[in-house]
């Protein structure tokens, strides 16, 4: 460890930790360290699908995602790396009458927020995307400015830019404890020694609850396994990301031609589990070949799993602890943290340095919302 004191110690080197370090350094904070127990993007970020969508059912997620899209659009110029960001749109398919009605409500709210979203009948879907089988489809929505990017590159881009601005990154360095004295954070115990600090940020995704408890901060998150697979490549022709909550699937084609796809499993039990099952592969492949017949005969080349860090209302938990001074958190993204992390990191950096946010209001996303306030659950989750 190069210094025995940092102003800000970030725990976790995924998209949240690296983006936060980048925004802190950009705003002039020159004493920042990231501690990552494994390698950068080894957590959920490096295992995710890389989808970036603004079509959400809660206003808060729409706002976070819209601000993030602005930041992704400028990523290459600002951060200095090509992350294969592509705005091919997101097609959301509904196979359920009730859900379709909700989509109409969602679109109304999304348009109020300034998002351009289309509602498509099954016939219109067929005309626009002839390679999609529309059997059983009730309705779809489409937003052209949604898209996807390569999550590994996004992490590395933020990390390198942060390092250039003076941030120290310690990989294979685990935080074992957070030192709190008289109600304030004063340091962290790491596997490579003790480091003094004024601010600690919990950006540990699936491990957020236990890292919260290191400082006595109770963050009500639980982690659930999600499996995902990739096929061999086909020539590029499928520009958008397709997703269905009632159909329980999502899929996109990478810039290299491979298809990445996944589904949720309601029977999963909480806890870190990186095993994979044949059941997942069989169920998903059979379903996807029906909706996207061109996938027939394409081979699956790899299948892995990652963790969704779920919060009680499926929206991120971001803020500053009221109990422990200097303890901040950005956790519980519930399966959509890659796409909202740039806006979250920007807002958190502002909150840490200026005591208030300048671009996105996150005040209603702190952990206090679970004590008493009525919470609105995000519905658009696979
Ligand atoms: P992580 O990437 O999990 O990083 C946390 C890091 O903290 C890890 O690297 C871990 O090693 C480190 N850490 C933990 N404890 C300690 C410790 N004590 N000391 C030091 N380091 C520690 N999101 C989207 O937006 N779009 C998608 O299409 C999408 N698809 C997904 C598909 C799957 C299969 C999965 C599993 C997730 C998906 N997500 C998606 C969700 C997304 O991956 C996460 O919300 C996001 O990556 C969270 O980023 P993070 O940086 O907060 O956490």
Short mmCIF file of C-alpha atoms and ligand atoms in Angstrom, two decimals:
data_model
loop_
_atom_site.label_atom_id
_atom_site.label_comp_id
_atom_site.label_asym_id
_atom_site.label_seq_id
_atom_site.Cartn_x
_atom_site.Cartn_y
_atom_site.Cartn_z
CA UNK A 1 0.00 0.00 0.00
CA UNK A 2 1.55 3.26 -1.17
CA UNK A 3 0.07 5.59 1.45
CA UNK A 4 -1.10 5.10 5.02
CA UNK A 5 -3.96 7.57 4.58
CA UNK A 6 -6.50 8.21 1.81
CA UNK A 7 -9.38 10.62 1.97
CA UNK A 8 -11.71 8.14 0.22
CA UNK A 9 -11.42 4.33 0.32
CA UNK A 10 -13.69 2.57 -2.16
CA UNK A 11 -14.39 -1.11 -1.51
CA UNK A 12 -15.10 -2.97 -4.78
CA UNK A 13 -13.63 -2.72 -8.27
CA UNK A 14 -16.73 -3.23 -10.41
CA UNK A 15 -18.47 -0.59 -12.49
CA UNK A 16 -19.61 1.29 -9.36
CA UNK A 17 -16.21 1.49 -7.66
CA UNK A 18 -14.23 2.37 -10.78
CA UNK A 19 -16.80 4.91 -12.06
CA UNK A 20 -16.92 6.54 -8.64
CA UNK A 21 -13.12 6.81 -8.48
CA UNK A 22 -13.18 8.39 -11.95
CA UNK A 23 -15.81 11.01 -11.02
CA UNK A 24 -14.13 11.82 -7.68
CA UNK A 25 -10.78 12.36 -9.39
CA UNK A 26 -12.38 14.39 -12.17
CA UNK A 27 -13.93 16.65 -9.56
CA UNK A 28 -10.47 17.23 -8.07
CA UNK A 29 -10.25 14.69 -5.25
CA UNK A 30 -6.65 13.49 -5.36
CA UNK A 31 -6.63 11.04 -2.46
CA UNK A 32 -8.68 8.02 -3.53
CA UNK A 33 -7.98 4.27 -3.34
CA UNK A 34 -9.94 1.29 -4.65
CA UNK A 35 -9.60 -2.04 -2.84
CA UNK A 36 -10.72 -5.05 -4.87
CA UNK A 37 -10.45 -8.52 -3.35
CA UNK A 38 -10.05 -10.22 -6.72
CA UNK A 39 -9.48 -8.65 -10.17
CA UNK A 40 -11.33 -5.64 -11.62
CA UNK A 41 -14.83 -6.59 -12.88
CA UNK A 42 -14.64 -10.04 -11.24
CA UNK A 43 -18.00 -9.48 -9.51
CA UNK A 44 -21.35 -9.01 -11.21
CA UNK A 45 -20.08 -6.46 -13.71
CA UNK A 46 -17.85 -8.86 -15.61
CA UNK A 47 -20.64 -11.46 -15.66
CA UNK A 48 -23.48 -9.23 -16.86
CA UNK A 49 -25.16 -8.82 -20.23
CA UNK A 50 -24.18 -5.19 -20.72
CA UNK A 51 -27.70 -4.00 -21.55
CA UNK A 52 -28.44 -0.29 -21.15
CA UNK A 53 -32.13 0.62 -21.08
CA UNK A 54 -34.17 3.62 -20.02
CA UNK A 55 -37.57 1.94 -20.18
CA UNK A 56 -38.38 1.38 -16.50
CA UNK A 57 -41.57 1.35 -14.46
CA UNK A 58 -40.34 3.74 -11.76
CA UNK A 59 -39.52 7.39 -12.45
CA UNK A 60 -36.39 7.10 -10.36
CA UNK A 61 -34.90 4.32 -12.51
CA UNK A 62 -35.89 6.18 -15.71
CA UNK A 63 -34.02 9.27 -14.49
CA UNK A 64 -30.91 7.36 -13.43
CA UNK A 65 -30.83 5.47 -16.72
CA UNK A 66 -31.43 8.58 -18.86
CA UNK A 67 -28.56 10.40 -17.16
CA UNK A 68 -26.36 7.32 -17.57
CA UNK A 69 -27.12 7.19 -21.30
CA UNK A 70 -25.91 10.78 -21.58
CA UNK A 71 -22.68 9.68 -19.86
CA UNK A 72 -22.33 6.53 -22.01
CA UNK A 73 -22.82 8.64 -25.15
CA UNK A 74 -19.79 10.73 -24.11
CA UNK A 75 -17.82 7.86 -22.63
CA UNK A 76 -15.31 7.46 -25.47
CA UNK A 77 -14.56 11.18 -25.59
CA UNK A 78 -14.54 11.77 -21.81
CA UNK A 79 -12.99 8.56 -20.49
CA UNK A 80 -10.85 7.70 -23.49
CA UNK A 81 -11.84 4.14 -24.36
CA UNK A 82 -14.05 2.48 -26.96
CA UNK A 83 -16.41 0.27 -24.95
CA UNK A 84 -18.42 -1.08 -27.93
CA UNK A 85 -21.31 1.19 -26.93
CA UNK A 86 -24.11 0.79 -29.42
CA UNK A 87 -27.56 2.39 -29.39
CA UNK A 88 -29.48 -0.22 -31.34
CA UNK A 89 -32.56 0.10 -29.15
CA UNK A 90 -34.34 -2.15 -26.68
CA UNK A 91 -37.41 -4.11 -27.69
CA UNK A 92 -39.59 -5.08 -24.72
CA UNK A 93 -42.03 -7.87 -25.54
CA UNK A 94 -45.21 -8.48 -23.53
CA UNK A 95 -47.12 -11.76 -23.61
CA UNK A 96 -49.63 -10.75 -20.95
CA UNK A 97 -52.70 -8.47 -21.15
CA UNK A 98 -52.26 -7.01 -17.67
CA UNK A 99 -48.57 -6.36 -18.21
CA UNK A 100 -49.31 -4.73 -21.58
CA UNK A 101 -51.65 -2.27 -19.84
CA UNK A 102 -48.90 -1.47 -17.37
CA UNK A 103 -46.52 -0.85 -20.27
CA UNK A 104 -48.87 1.84 -21.55
CA UNK A 105 -48.72 3.54 -18.14
CA UNK A 106 -44.93 3.18 -18.10
CA UNK A 107 -44.61 4.75 -21.54
CA UNK A 108 -46.77 7.69 -20.47
CA UNK A 109 -44.45 8.34 -17.51
CA UNK A 110 -41.30 7.74 -19.60
CA UNK A 111 -42.51 10.29 -22.19
CA UNK A 112 -43.18 12.81 -19.37
CA UNK A 113 -39.51 12.36 -18.47
CA UNK A 114 -38.57 13.22 -22.06
CA UNK A 115 -37.81 9.73 -23.33
CA UNK A 116 -38.77 8.82 -26.89
CA UNK A 117 -40.51 5.45 -26.72
CA UNK A 118 -42.76 3.71 -29.25
CA UNK A 119 -45.62 1.33 -28.57
CA UNK A 120 -45.75 -1.41 -31.23
CA UNK A 121 -48.53 -3.87 -32.09
CA UNK A 122 -47.49 -7.44 -32.95
CA UNK A 123 -47.95 -6.54 -36.63
CA UNK A 124 -45.67 -3.54 -36.35
CA UNK A 125 -43.07 -5.68 -34.58
CA UNK A 126 -43.22 -8.15 -37.48
CA UNK A 127 -42.80 -5.36 -40.04
CA UNK A 128 -39.86 -3.76 -38.24
CA UNK A 129 -38.14 -6.93 -37.04
CA UNK A 130 -39.20 -9.73 -39.42
CA UNK A 131 -36.86 -12.22 -37.75
CA UNK A 132 -38.89 -12.14 -34.50
CA UNK A 133 -41.70 -14.71 -34.15
CA UNK A 134 -44.64 -12.67 -32.79
CA UNK A 135 -46.83 -15.63 -31.82
CA UNK A 136 -48.60 -14.94 -28.51
CA UNK A 137 -47.32 -11.36 -28.40
CA UNK A 138 -49.75 -8.79 -26.97
CA UNK A 139 -47.71 -5.63 -27.30
CA UNK A 140 -44.15 -4.32 -27.44
CA UNK A 141 -42.35 -1.09 -26.65
CA UNK A 142 -39.18 0.14 -28.31
CA UNK A 143 -36.70 2.86 -27.44
CA UNK A 144 -34.02 3.54 -30.04
CA UNK A 145 -31.58 5.29 -27.67
CA UNK A 146 -31.33 2.21 -25.43
CA UNK A 147 -28.45 -0.11 -26.21
CA UNK A 148 -25.55 -2.08 -24.86
CA UNK A 149 -21.81 -1.94 -24.17
CA UNK A 150 -18.96 -4.20 -23.15
CA UNK A 151 -18.92 -4.19 -19.33
CA UNK A 152 -15.27 -5.32 -18.98
CA UNK A 153 -14.11 -2.46 -21.17
CA UNK A 154 -16.29 0.02 -19.28
CA UNK A 155 -14.60 -0.96 -15.99
CA UNK A 156 -11.09 -0.89 -17.45
CA UNK A 157 -11.75 2.46 -19.14
CA UNK A 158 -12.88 4.08 -15.87
CA UNK A 159 -10.03 2.44 -13.93
CA UNK A 160 -7.29 3.60 -16.33
CA UNK A 161 -8.68 7.13 -16.50
CA UNK A 162 -8.92 7.25 -12.70
CA UNK A 163 -5.32 6.01 -12.37
CA UNK A 164 -4.13 8.69 -14.79
CA UNK A 165 -5.70 11.24 -12.44
CA UNK A 166 -3.91 9.81 -9.40
CA UNK A 167 -6.26 7.14 -8.02
CA UNK A 168 -4.47 4.10 -6.52
CA UNK A 169 -6.04 0.73 -7.34
CA UNK A 170 -5.20 -2.31 -5.22
CA UNK A 171 -6.45 -5.57 -6.72
CA UNK A 172 -6.27 -8.88 -4.83
CA UNK A 173 -6.63 -6.79 -1.68
CA UNK A 174 -9.59 -7.60 0.51
CA UNK A 175 -11.13 -5.24 3.03
CA UNK A 176 -11.55 -7.25 6.21
CA UNK A 177 -12.95 -4.60 8.50
CA UNK A 178 -14.06 -0.97 8.69
CA UNK A 179 -12.79 0.98 11.68
CA UNK A 180 -15.46 3.21 13.22
CA UNK A 181 -14.64 5.41 16.18
CA UNK A 182 -17.07 7.75 17.96
CA UNK A 183 -19.59 7.26 15.16
CA UNK A 184 -17.17 8.12 12.33
CA UNK A 185 -15.22 6.08 9.81
CA UNK A 186 -11.48 6.37 10.54
CA UNK A 187 -9.91 3.54 8.52
CA UNK A 188 -10.08 0.14 6.86
CA UNK A 189 -8.28 -3.07 7.70
CA UNK A 190 -7.15 -4.75 4.47
CA UNK A 191 -5.41 -8.03 3.71
CA UNK A 192 -2.31 -5.88 3.07
CA UNK A 193 -2.50 -3.71 6.17
CA UNK A 194 -4.38 -0.88 7.85
CA UNK A 195 -5.19 2.33 5.98
CA UNK A 196 -6.58 5.50 7.58
CA UNK A 197 -9.38 7.35 5.79
CA UNK A 198 -12.25 9.81 6.23
CA UNK A 199 -14.70 8.22 3.83
CA UNK A 200 -15.49 4.59 3.01
CA UNK A 201 -17.72 3.62 0.09
CA UNK A 202 -19.37 0.23 -0.05
CA UNK A 203 -19.48 -0.68 -3.77
CA UNK A 204 -19.33 -4.41 -3.22
CA UNK A 205 -22.42 -5.58 -5.13
CA UNK A 206 -23.24 -9.15 -4.01
CA UNK A 207 -21.25 -8.71 -0.76
CA UNK A 208 -22.90 -5.41 0.18
CA UNK A 209 -24.70 -6.67 3.26
CA UNK A 210 -21.66 -8.18 4.97
CA UNK A 211 -19.47 -5.20 4.09
CA UNK A 212 -22.21 -2.95 5.52
CA UNK A 213 -22.16 -4.94 8.75
CA UNK A 214 -18.38 -4.31 9.03
CA UNK A 215 -19.39 -0.79 10.09
CA UNK A 216 -22.69 -1.77 11.71
CA UNK A 217 -24.63 -0.36 8.73
CA UNK A 218 -27.54 -2.65 7.87
CA UNK A 219 -28.21 -2.64 4.13
CA UNK A 220 -31.22 -4.90 3.38
CA UNK A 221 -29.89 -6.64 0.29
CA UNK A 222 -29.84 -10.29 -0.73
CA UNK A 223 -27.90 -11.85 -3.58
CA UNK A 224 -29.42 -14.32 -6.03
CA UNK A 225 -27.72 -16.32 -8.76
CA UNK A 226 -28.54 -15.52 -12.39
CA UNK A 227 -27.23 -17.72 -15.17
CA UNK A 228 -26.33 -16.49 -18.65
CA UNK A 229 -24.91 -18.01 -21.82
CA UNK A 230 -23.19 -17.07 -25.06
CA UNK A 231 -23.42 -18.70 -28.50
CA UNK A 232 -21.01 -18.95 -31.39
CA UNK A 233 -21.20 -15.92 -33.71
CA UNK A 234 -23.52 -15.19 -36.62
CA UNK A 235 -23.07 -12.32 -39.03
CA UNK A 236 -24.28 -9.11 -37.34
CA UNK A 237 -27.92 -8.27 -38.02
CA UNK A 238 -29.69 -8.06 -34.66
CA UNK A 239 -29.07 -4.50 -33.52
CA UNK A 240 -31.27 -4.26 -30.44
CA UNK A 241 -31.53 -5.88 -27.09
CA UNK A 242 -34.75 -7.89 -26.68
CA UNK A 243 -36.28 -8.49 -23.28
CA UNK A 244 -39.50 -9.88 -21.86
CA UNK A 245 -40.60 -9.93 -18.21
CA UNK A 246 -43.73 -12.04 -18.83
CA UNK A 247 -41.71 -14.27 -21.18
CA UNK A 248 -38.74 -14.31 -18.75
CA UNK A 249 -35.80 -13.79 -21.12
CA UNK A 250 -33.38 -11.26 -22.55
CA UNK A 251 -30.99 -11.42 -25.47
CA UNK A 252 -28.57 -9.33 -27.47
CA UNK A 253 -25.93 -9.79 -30.14
CA UNK A 254 -22.41 -8.58 -29.33
CA UNK A 255 -20.35 -6.55 -31.76
CA UNK A 256 -18.46 -9.80 -32.48
CA UNK A 257 -21.66 -11.54 -33.58
CA UNK A 258 -22.29 -13.81 -30.59
CA UNK A 259 -25.67 -13.92 -28.85
CA UNK A 260 -25.75 -13.41 -25.09
CA UNK A 261 -28.97 -14.44 -23.33
CA UNK A 262 -30.43 -15.22 -19.94
CA UNK A 263 -33.54 -15.74 -17.84
CA UNK A 264 -34.51 -15.49 -14.17
CA UNK A 265 -35.38 -18.38 -11.85
CA UNK A 266 -37.90 -17.78 -9.05
CA UNK A 267 -36.70 -20.89 -7.19
CA UNK A 268 -33.21 -19.50 -6.54
CA UNK A 269 -32.24 -19.24 -2.86
CA UNK A 270 -30.21 -16.26 -1.62
CA UNK A 271 -26.45 -16.72 -1.31
CA UNK A 272 -23.33 -16.57 -3.48
CA UNK A 273 -23.45 -19.47 -5.93
CA UNK A 274 -21.47 -19.54 -9.17
CA UNK A 275 -22.47 -23.06 -10.27
CA UNK A 276 -24.42 -23.57 -13.49
CA UNK A 277 -27.26 -25.99 -14.29
CA UNK A 278 -28.24 -27.90 -17.40
CA UNK A 279 -31.91 -27.08 -16.59
CA UNK A 280 -31.23 -23.40 -17.26
CA UNK A 281 -29.58 -24.09 -20.60
CA UNK A 282 -32.30 -26.46 -21.79
CA UNK A 283 -35.24 -24.26 -20.75
CA UNK A 284 -33.76 -21.07 -22.13
CA UNK A 285 -32.57 -22.50 -25.43
CA UNK A 286 -35.96 -24.13 -26.16
CA UNK A 287 -37.79 -20.87 -25.43
CA UNK A 288 -35.41 -18.67 -27.39
CA UNK A 289 -35.52 -20.81 -30.52
CA UNK A 290 -39.31 -20.34 -30.58
CA UNK A 291 -39.15 -16.54 -30.33
CA UNK A 292 -36.03 -16.16 -32.49
CA UNK A 293 -36.10 -19.09 -34.98
CA UNK A 294 -32.80 -18.02 -36.58
CA UNK A 295 -31.01 -19.28 -33.45
CA UNK A 296 -31.80 -22.88 -34.39
CA UNK A 297 -28.61 -24.92 -34.99
CA UNK A 298 -26.44 -22.26 -33.37
CA UNK A 299 -24.13 -23.75 -30.73
CA UNK A 300 -23.82 -22.56 -27.14
CA UNK A 301 -20.15 -22.00 -26.43
CA UNK A 302 -20.11 -20.91 -22.79
CA UNK A 303 -22.45 -20.60 -19.84
CA UNK A 304 -21.71 -18.90 -16.51
CA UNK A 305 -23.47 -17.32 -13.58
CA UNK A 306 -23.38 -14.07 -11.63
CA UNK A 307 -25.29 -12.51 -8.79
CA UNK A 308 -28.17 -10.01 -8.68
CA UNK A 309 -27.85 -8.00 -5.48
CA UNK A 310 -31.56 -7.44 -4.75
CA UNK A 311 -33.11 -4.69 -2.66
CA UNK A 312 -36.67 -4.93 -1.23
CA UNK A 313 -38.13 -2.70 -4.00
CA UNK A 314 -35.75 -3.73 -6.82
CA UNK A 315 -34.26 -0.22 -6.96
CA UNK A 316 -30.69 0.66 -5.95
CA UNK A 317 -29.84 1.74 -2.41
CA UNK A 318 -27.54 4.76 -2.59
CA UNK A 319 -26.51 7.33 -0.03
CA UNK A 320 -24.73 8.17 3.14
CA UNK A 321 -25.25 6.39 6.44
CA UNK A 322 -27.11 8.47 9.04
CA UNK A 323 -25.59 6.29 11.74
CA UNK A 324 -21.90 6.20 10.76
CA UNK A 325 -20.35 9.45 9.52
CA UNK A 326 -18.27 8.98 6.39
CA UNK A 327 -19.87 5.66 5.37
CA UNK A 328 -21.44 5.73 1.89
CA UNK A 329 -23.02 2.95 -0.17
CA UNK A 330 -24.23 2.23 -3.73
CA UNK A 331 -25.64 -1.29 -3.68
CA UNK A 332 -28.76 -3.41 -4.27
CA UNK A 333 -29.06 -2.60 -7.96
CA UNK A 334 -31.31 -5.64 -8.44
CA UNK A 335 -29.98 -6.66 -11.84
CA UNK A 336 -29.56 -3.31 -13.55
CA UNK A 337 -26.48 -1.79 -12.00
CA UNK A 338 -24.27 -1.69 -15.05
CA UNK A 339 -26.57 0.69 -16.88
CA UNK A 340 -27.27 3.09 -14.01
CA UNK A 341 -23.80 3.06 -12.40
CA UNK A 342 -22.38 6.08 -14.31
CA UNK A 343 -25.19 8.36 -13.07
CA UNK A 344 -25.04 6.83 -9.59
CA UNK A 345 -21.26 7.29 -9.40
CA UNK A 346 -21.46 10.88 -10.61
CA UNK A 347 -24.13 11.71 -8.03
CA UNK A 348 -22.30 9.94 -5.22
CA UNK A 349 -19.03 11.72 -6.04
CA UNK A 350 -20.88 15.05 -5.85
CA UNK A 351 -22.53 14.07 -2.57
CA UNK A 352 -19.19 13.05 -1.02
CA UNK A 353 -17.32 16.17 -2.13
CA UNK A 354 -20.00 18.88 -2.03
CA UNK A 355 -22.61 17.44 0.33
CA UNK A 356 -25.24 17.65 -2.43
CA UNK A 357 -25.87 16.27 -5.91
CA UNK A 358 -25.78 18.48 -9.01
CA UNK A 359 -27.07 16.23 -11.81
CA UNK A 360 -29.34 13.52 -10.43
CA UNK A 361 -31.40 13.60 -7.25
CA UNK A 362 -30.71 10.41 -5.30
CA UNK A 363 -31.96 11.60 -1.92
CA UNK A 364 -34.99 9.29 -2.00
CA UNK A 365 -32.83 6.22 -2.72
CA UNK A 366 -31.07 6.02 0.63
CA UNK A 367 -31.63 3.11 2.99
CA UNK A 368 -34.00 5.17 5.16
CA UNK A 369 -36.75 4.60 2.60
CA UNK A 370 -37.32 1.13 4.01
CA UNK A 371 -38.24 2.40 7.45
CA UNK A 372 -41.82 3.48 7.16
CA UNK A 373 -42.14 5.15 3.78
CA UNK A 374 -44.37 3.54 1.14
CA UNK A 375 -42.08 1.97 -1.43
CA UNK A 376 -42.83 1.60 -5.11
CA UNK A 377 -41.49 -1.62 -6.55
CA UNK A 378 -39.73 -1.70 -9.94
CA UNK A 379 -41.64 -4.19 -12.09
CA UNK A 380 -39.55 -4.29 -15.25
CA UNK A 381 -37.05 -6.88 -14.02
CA UNK A 382 -36.19 -10.34 -15.41
P1 LIG B 1 -19.77 -5.76 -8.73
O1 LIG B 1 -19.46 -5.71 -10.16
O2 LIG B 1 -20.30 -7.04 -8.19
O3 LIG B 1 -18.44 -5.39 -7.97
C1 LIG B 1 -18.29 -5.55 -6.59
C2 LIG B 1 -16.83 -5.88 -6.33
O4 LIG B 1 -16.58 -5.81 -4.93
C3 LIG B 1 -16.44 -7.28 -6.76
O5 LIG B 1 -15.47 -7.20 -7.79
C4 LIG B 1 -15.93 -7.94 -5.50
O6 LIG B 1 -14.84 -8.80 -5.72
C5 LIG B 1 -15.56 -6.74 -4.63
N1 LIG B 1 -15.59 -7.00 -3.20
C6 LIG B 1 -16.59 -7.57 -2.48
N2 LIG B 1 -16.26 -7.64 -1.18
C7 LIG B 1 -15.03 -7.08 -1.06
C8 LIG B 1 -14.14 -6.85 0.03
N3 LIG B 1 -14.48 -7.18 1.29
N4 LIG B 1 -12.95 -6.26 -0.21
C9 LIG B 1 -12.59 -5.90 -1.47
N5 LIG B 1 -13.39 -6.10 -2.55
C10 LIG B 1 -14.60 -6.67 -2.34
N6 LIG B 1 -26.98 -4.84 -15.29
C11 LIG B 1 -27.27 -4.02 -16.32
O7 LIG B 1 -27.30 -2.82 -16.15
N7 LIG B 1 -27.54 -4.53 -17.57
C12 LIG B 1 -27.56 -5.85 -17.82
O8 LIG B 1 -27.81 -6.27 -18.96
C13 LIG B 1 -27.29 -6.74 -16.75
N8 LIG B 1 -27.29 -8.07 -16.95
C14 LIG B 1 -26.93 -8.91 -15.92
C15 LIG B 1 -26.85 -10.27 -16.17
C16 LIG B 1 -26.42 -11.14 -15.15
C17 LIG B 1 -26.34 -12.62 -15.42
C18 LIG B 1 -26.05 -10.61 -13.89
C19 LIG B 1 -25.55 -11.52 -12.80
C20 LIG B 1 -26.16 -9.25 -13.63
C21 LIG B 1 -26.60 -8.39 -14.63
N9 LIG B 1 -26.68 -7.00 -14.42
C22 LIG B 1 -26.99 -6.18 -15.47
C23 LIG B 1 -26.45 -6.42 -13.10
C24 LIG B 1 -25.05 -5.84 -12.99
O9 LIG B 1 -24.11 -6.83 -13.31
C25 LIG B 1 -24.76 -5.31 -11.58
O10 LIG B 1 -25.86 -4.57 -11.07
C26 LIG B 1 -23.53 -4.40 -11.58
O11 LIG B 1 -22.50 -5.02 -12.28
C27 LIG B 1 -23.10 -4.06 -10.17
O12 LIG B 1 -21.83 -3.46 -10.24
P2 LIG B 1 -21.03 -3.16 -8.91
O13 LIG B 1 -19.76 -2.52 -9.31
O14 LIG B 1 -21.91 -2.42 -7.96
O15 LIG B 1 -20.78 -4.61 -8.27
#
